Structures are given as structure tokens and as C-alpha cells.
XYZ file of C-alpha atoms in Angstrom:
299
model
C 6.714 -249.020 -109.207
C 5.527 -245.909 -111.038
C 3.093 -245.164 -108.257
C 5.755 -245.099 -105.508
C 6.794 -241.653 -104.223
C 10.274 -240.404 -105.047
C 12.678 -240.041 -102.136
C 15.193 -237.234 -102.596
C 18.043 -237.173 -100.081
C 18.618 -233.766 -98.520
C 21.649 -232.714 -96.512
C 21.058 -230.772 -93.321
C 22.783 -227.366 -92.817
C 25.559 -228.796 -90.631
C 26.515 -231.445 -93.191
C 26.514 -228.842 -95.963
C 28.701 -226.482 -93.935
C 31.208 -229.200 -92.960
C 31.476 -230.488 -96.537
C 32.013 -226.941 -97.826
C 34.897 -226.276 -95.459
C 36.486 -229.662 -96.190
C 36.665 -228.775 -99.884
C 38.094 -225.314 -99.117
C 40.859 -226.228 -96.690
C 41.887 -229.610 -98.141
C 44.445 -228.187 -100.669
C 46.063 -226.134 -97.905
C 45.931 -228.950 -95.345
C 47.937 -231.145 -97.712
C 50.773 -228.589 -97.561
C 51.304 -229.279 -93.850
C 54.500 -231.195 -92.939
C 54.262 -234.957 -93.268
C 55.456 -235.256 -89.667
C 52.145 -233.683 -88.619
C 49.773 -235.350 -91.096
C 51.328 -238.814 -90.804
C 52.197 -238.754 -87.130
C 52.381 -241.838 -84.950
C 49.219 -243.989 -85.057
C 47.472 -241.631 -87.492
C 45.871 -244.641 -89.231
C 44.032 -245.504 -86.019
C 42.177 -242.176 -85.944
C 38.466 -242.741 -86.499
C 38.001 -239.144 -87.694
C 40.587 -237.300 -89.775
C 42.075 -233.942 -88.818
C 40.462 -232.458 -91.924
C 36.962 -233.292 -90.672
C 37.713 -231.912 -87.204
C 39.030 -228.657 -88.696
C 35.959 -228.366 -90.903
C 33.701 -228.914 -87.874
C 35.535 -226.154 -85.972
C 34.896 -223.750 -88.861
C 31.288 -224.908 -89.241
C 30.640 -224.121 -85.585
C 31.565 -220.481 -86.228
C 29.659 -220.401 -89.511
C 26.506 -221.544 -87.692
C 26.998 -218.980 -84.861
C 27.154 -221.680 -82.179
C 28.777 -220.544 -78.917
C 28.644 -223.801 -76.912
C 31.114 -226.616 -77.647
C 29.001 -229.292 -75.957
C 25.791 -228.235 -77.713
C 27.503 -228.141 -81.092
C 28.916 -231.628 -80.483
C 25.367 -232.832 -79.851
C 24.289 -231.174 -83.103
C 27.076 -232.948 -85.023
C 26.077 -236.339 -83.637
C 22.387 -235.703 -84.324
C 23.148 -234.703 -87.919
C 24.903 -238.005 -88.590
C 28.491 -236.708 -88.704
C 30.944 -239.162 -87.135
C 33.049 -237.380 -84.499
C 34.926 -238.563 -81.381
C 33.211 -238.329 -78.021
C 32.995 -234.799 -76.659
C 36.094 -234.558 -74.447
C 38.238 -236.335 -77.042
C 36.878 -234.061 -79.769
C 37.701 -230.969 -77.713
C 41.283 -232.154 -77.177
C 41.660 -232.744 -80.919
C 40.399 -229.201 -81.579
C 42.973 -227.741 -79.174
C 45.830 -229.554 -80.912
C 44.704 -228.503 -84.386
C 45.333 -224.830 -83.680
C 48.874 -225.530 -84.893
C 47.372 -226.518 -88.257
C 44.893 -223.619 -88.484
C 47.612 -220.954 -88.227
C 49.781 -222.017 -91.230
C 46.655 -222.713 -93.309
C 45.499 -219.139 -92.668
C 48.904 -217.747 -93.668
C 48.923 -219.745 -96.920
C 45.436 -218.485 -97.722
C 46.471 -214.885 -97.077
C 49.481 -215.309 -99.333
C 47.207 -216.559 -102.109
C 44.267 -214.171 -101.667
C 45.750 -210.846 -100.500
C 47.500 -208.700 -103.087
C 48.922 -205.273 -102.180
C 46.160 -203.782 -99.965
C 45.680 -200.022 -100.248
C 45.904 -199.657 -96.473
C 45.389 -201.583 -93.247
C 43.426 -200.827 -90.098
C 44.498 -201.690 -86.551
C 42.189 -201.890 -83.557
C 41.615 -203.777 -80.314
C 38.658 -205.428 -78.591
C 38.101 -206.729 -75.033
C 37.862 -210.428 -74.167
C 36.008 -210.823 -70.873
C 36.612 -213.990 -68.857
C 34.363 -213.321 -65.843
C 31.477 -211.004 -65.034
C 32.184 -207.503 -63.706
C 31.015 -208.318 -60.168
C 33.573 -211.160 -59.923
C 36.496 -209.322 -61.528
C 38.223 -208.478 -58.222
C 38.152 -212.096 -56.998
C 38.688 -213.796 -60.379
C 41.258 -216.610 -60.520
C 40.804 -217.694 -64.165
C 44.217 -217.462 -65.874
C 45.347 -215.112 -63.105
C 49.024 -215.479 -64.090
C 48.308 -214.051 -67.561
C 45.024 -212.130 -67.563
C 44.322 -208.985 -65.535
C 41.908 -206.093 -65.181
C 41.687 -203.372 -67.821
C 39.504 -200.500 -68.966
C 37.266 -200.543 -72.022
C 37.147 -196.929 -73.243
C 34.324 -197.606 -75.705
C 31.905 -198.950 -73.097
C 33.536 -196.970 -70.259
C 33.731 -200.019 -68.005
C 36.414 -202.115 -66.319
C 36.690 -205.794 -67.172
C 38.852 -208.816 -66.359
C 40.475 -210.757 -69.186
C 42.502 -210.015 -72.295
C 42.735 -207.507 -75.103
C 42.654 -208.716 -78.692
C 44.652 -206.625 -81.174
C 44.093 -207.215 -84.888
C 45.283 -205.774 -88.194
C 42.841 -205.918 -91.090
C 43.197 -204.928 -94.747
C 40.775 -202.543 -96.410
C 39.245 -205.613 -98.139
C 38.404 -207.298 -94.833
C 41.192 -209.882 -94.424
C 42.634 -210.218 -90.901
C 46.358 -210.407 -91.621
C 47.706 -210.422 -88.065
C 46.497 -210.618 -84.474
C 47.913 -210.638 -80.960
C 46.525 -211.350 -77.495
C 47.689 -209.300 -74.502
C 46.564 -208.792 -70.881
C 43.716 -206.301 -70.593
C 45.875 -203.592 -68.988
C 48.430 -203.404 -71.832
C 48.446 -200.130 -73.741
C 47.397 -200.412 -77.389
C 50.557 -198.620 -78.533
C 52.845 -201.285 -77.032
C 51.192 -204.063 -79.057
C 51.129 -201.960 -82.243
C 54.896 -202.140 -82.874
C 55.024 -205.948 -82.942
C 51.901 -206.241 -85.094
C 52.804 -203.550 -87.624
C 56.424 -204.647 -88.023
C 55.031 -207.559 -90.051
C 52.634 -205.348 -91.998
C 52.781 -205.846 -95.785
C 51.499 -202.344 -96.512
C 52.889 -198.902 -95.713
C 49.686 -197.117 -94.683
C 47.862 -198.001 -91.470
C 44.774 -196.366 -89.958
C 44.299 -196.345 -86.186
C 41.926 -194.848 -83.635
C 42.677 -192.579 -80.680
C 44.048 -195.447 -78.599
C 47.166 -195.516 -80.787
C 47.602 -191.748 -80.832
C 51.297 -191.070 -80.258
C 53.713 -188.867 -82.168
C 56.777 -190.854 -80.983
C 55.123 -194.103 -82.124
C 54.230 -192.543 -85.472
C 57.777 -191.296 -86.017
C 59.342 -194.596 -84.884
C 57.240 -196.678 -87.292
C 57.983 -194.330 -90.168
C 61.728 -194.210 -89.439
C 62.202 -197.935 -88.719
C 59.729 -199.722 -90.982
C 58.592 -197.012 -93.397
C 55.012 -197.317 -92.111
C 52.789 -194.242 -92.175
C 50.494 -194.440 -89.141
C 47.393 -192.274 -89.486
C 45.085 -191.472 -86.595
C 42.429 -188.792 -85.928
C 43.975 -185.682 -84.374
C 42.731 -184.059 -81.203
C 41.610 -180.446 -81.236
C 44.709 -179.289 -79.335
C 47.134 -180.999 -81.748
C 48.832 -179.187 -84.580
C 47.921 -180.246 -88.151
C 50.053 -182.843 -89.927
C 50.611 -183.953 -93.488
C 48.281 -186.946 -93.124
C 45.003 -187.305 -94.992
C 41.626 -185.810 -94.107
C 40.720 -186.600 -90.428
C 37.051 -187.084 -91.373
C 38.107 -189.715 -93.896
C 40.170 -191.503 -91.236
C 37.242 -191.661 -88.815
C 34.973 -192.997 -91.536
C 37.446 -195.696 -92.574
C 38.194 -196.636 -88.955
C 34.557 -197.654 -88.570
C 35.214 -200.515 -91.002
C 37.274 -202.541 -88.543
C 34.843 -201.728 -85.742
C 32.099 -203.174 -87.946
C 34.290 -206.199 -88.690
C 34.986 -206.768 -84.970
C 31.262 -206.541 -84.250
C 30.514 -209.034 -87.033
C 33.166 -211.463 -85.764
C 31.784 -211.224 -82.234
C 28.262 -211.829 -83.533
C 29.207 -215.105 -85.222
C 31.931 -216.353 -82.858
C 31.214 -214.698 -79.466
C 34.940 -214.110 -78.893
C 34.344 -211.276 -76.390
C 32.846 -213.849 -73.970
C 34.553 -217.115 -75.011
C 33.542 -219.138 -71.958
C 36.926 -220.860 -71.693
C 39.222 -221.165 -68.682
C 42.406 -222.332 -70.425
C 44.881 -220.451 -72.583
C 45.093 -223.376 -74.977
C 41.340 -223.309 -75.542
C 41.286 -219.544 -76.124
C 44.197 -219.705 -78.560
C 42.487 -222.511 -80.479
C 39.244 -220.538 -80.610
C 40.892 -217.371 -81.927
C 42.987 -219.268 -84.493
C 39.813 -220.826 -85.880
C 37.964 -217.491 -85.867
C 40.616 -215.732 -87.941
C 40.916 -218.672 -90.333
C 37.140 -218.496 -90.834
C 37.437 -214.734 -91.346
C 39.876 -215.180 -94.260
C 37.670 -217.819 -95.898
C 34.482 -215.785 -95.475
C 36.030 -212.475 -96.599
C 37.354 -214.149 -99.762
C 33.947 -215.699 -100.416
C 32.242 -212.305 -100.042
C 34.699 -210.592 -102.379
C 34.316 -213.363 -104.973
C 30.576 -212.599 -105.089
C 31.126 -208.844 -105.431
C 30.204 -208.019 -101.823
C 32.146 -206.310 -99.061
C 34.646 -208.491 -97.214
C 33.999 -206.464 -94.063
C 30.391 -207.617 -93.701
C 30.668 -211.321 -93.013
C 27.876 -212.108 -90.562
C 25.237 -212.997 -93.180
């Protein structure tokens, strides 16, 4: 017996990632209403909602863009999951669980941020050459202009508010043609802080005065050369801080590929974004706990 080699069991990366997320979200999952957790025939489920949620987060953590390929990876790694179409339907339904879990995490982790940053990013549904004939979500999506890349695209615009620590506290999806300033009022009305940084897309004196008068929010944005000075902070400082959310958007797109989601249903896109922002809160908190920046989460 002494001459036999030792066999040490090793978990593969997918198993490790799924187990990690199960341990993180379990205390918050148990806060969900009993009507959801103990719904009709819940005992007949072969895989619990907790495992499915953890798999959704693990997919983002492993930078996997394809649902079908990731399902194959789960099966190959020995994780018991429903067959692919059934698993995808379960993921769509669990978006209603991901949203309250994210809010409970924010309530626990976020404490009086110094300021918040608001920005938007394009979500492209079809290639540029097909944008004029596109029929994907035609009743909701439309054609818009991306000022950063100076190109037109067909799809949606994702608006997000992020704290200076890197937590995404609020987000909203609009058609691509919607002006950034129209979405800002709804997003910032729920803002827990009184100082918000924005880029040139939100530049509007009436909007700035309305937010200050109605909600007591001070909206700061870089001034143009032909605009008179204001009592806001140094414009160079604003531009430097605004880059933080641009970096965060780039990091989120790197790990989750949200700018080209590859989905043709609104339910699928909403589920994808809900999972992305839940993952963002978990990862930002993990980074901050280790003394690193919560804005750099693509490691």
C-alpha cells in the first residue's frame, strides 16, 4: 500500500467558479420571497435556482460569450445542469432574482460614495451593413449614432451610474436614438449621492439646474470653450475622473461582451444585463476587499 501513488482530487476552473458564486449569493438568495423559492413543483427541479444563478455568473467570470458553448463546458466539467434549451429558459426567468440580490448587496456594501459617474455605451444587435434592413426587436430598438467611434449602429443604448469605488448602482436600457440627457433624469433621481460626473453627452444647463433644484444633485460636466465658467470643480479633474467609468465599461465589455450580446429577444438581453451588473457588484467588492481598485475588474 505504501508504494501506491497518492491521488489528489483537483477541481477544474468552472467548478471552482460555480462553487465560489454559490457561497457568495446564497445568503442573499435566501432573502427572496418564499413564493418564488418554494413555487409550485420546486421539489421536482433537478437543479436548484442557486446553481443556475451561480453558473450564469461563472460564465461572465470566465469571459465566455456563447451560451451553447458554455453549456457544453458545464457538462464536460461534471456539473449537473438541465439540457441546453431548458437551462436557457431557467436563466431568463432568474433575472427577477438577480435584480433584488444586486440591490441587497449594494445596500450592504456601498456606504456614502464621494461621487457617482454616469455614462452610456452602445449595444449593437446587427452589423452595420444590415442596419437599414434589420428586423431584430424592431418595435423597440432603432438606429443611433455612437459619437465615440463616429459610426451609426442599430440596437440599444445602455446608461449606467457607477460610484467612485466601482459599484454599478443603477442602469437603464433605451433605444439607440434616445438622447443621453433624457435618460439621466430617471437614473439620477434614485441617486444616493449629491455629486455626479458626466461627459459632454449630458451637457445641458437646464438639466443641471433642474437636477439641482428638484433633487439637490450637482451635475458636473466638462465645459466647452465657448461656455462661461461655473462654480463647479476643475474641468481637468472632471475629465480625468470621467475616464474611470469608460475604463469600467471597457472592462465589463471585455468579460461579458455586452456591446454585441448575440441575442434576438428582449427577455434574453435583460437577463444578460441583470447578470452582468450583479457580477460587477460582486467583483468590485472582491477587488476592494483585497486593497485593489473596484474599477479594474477584468483580471
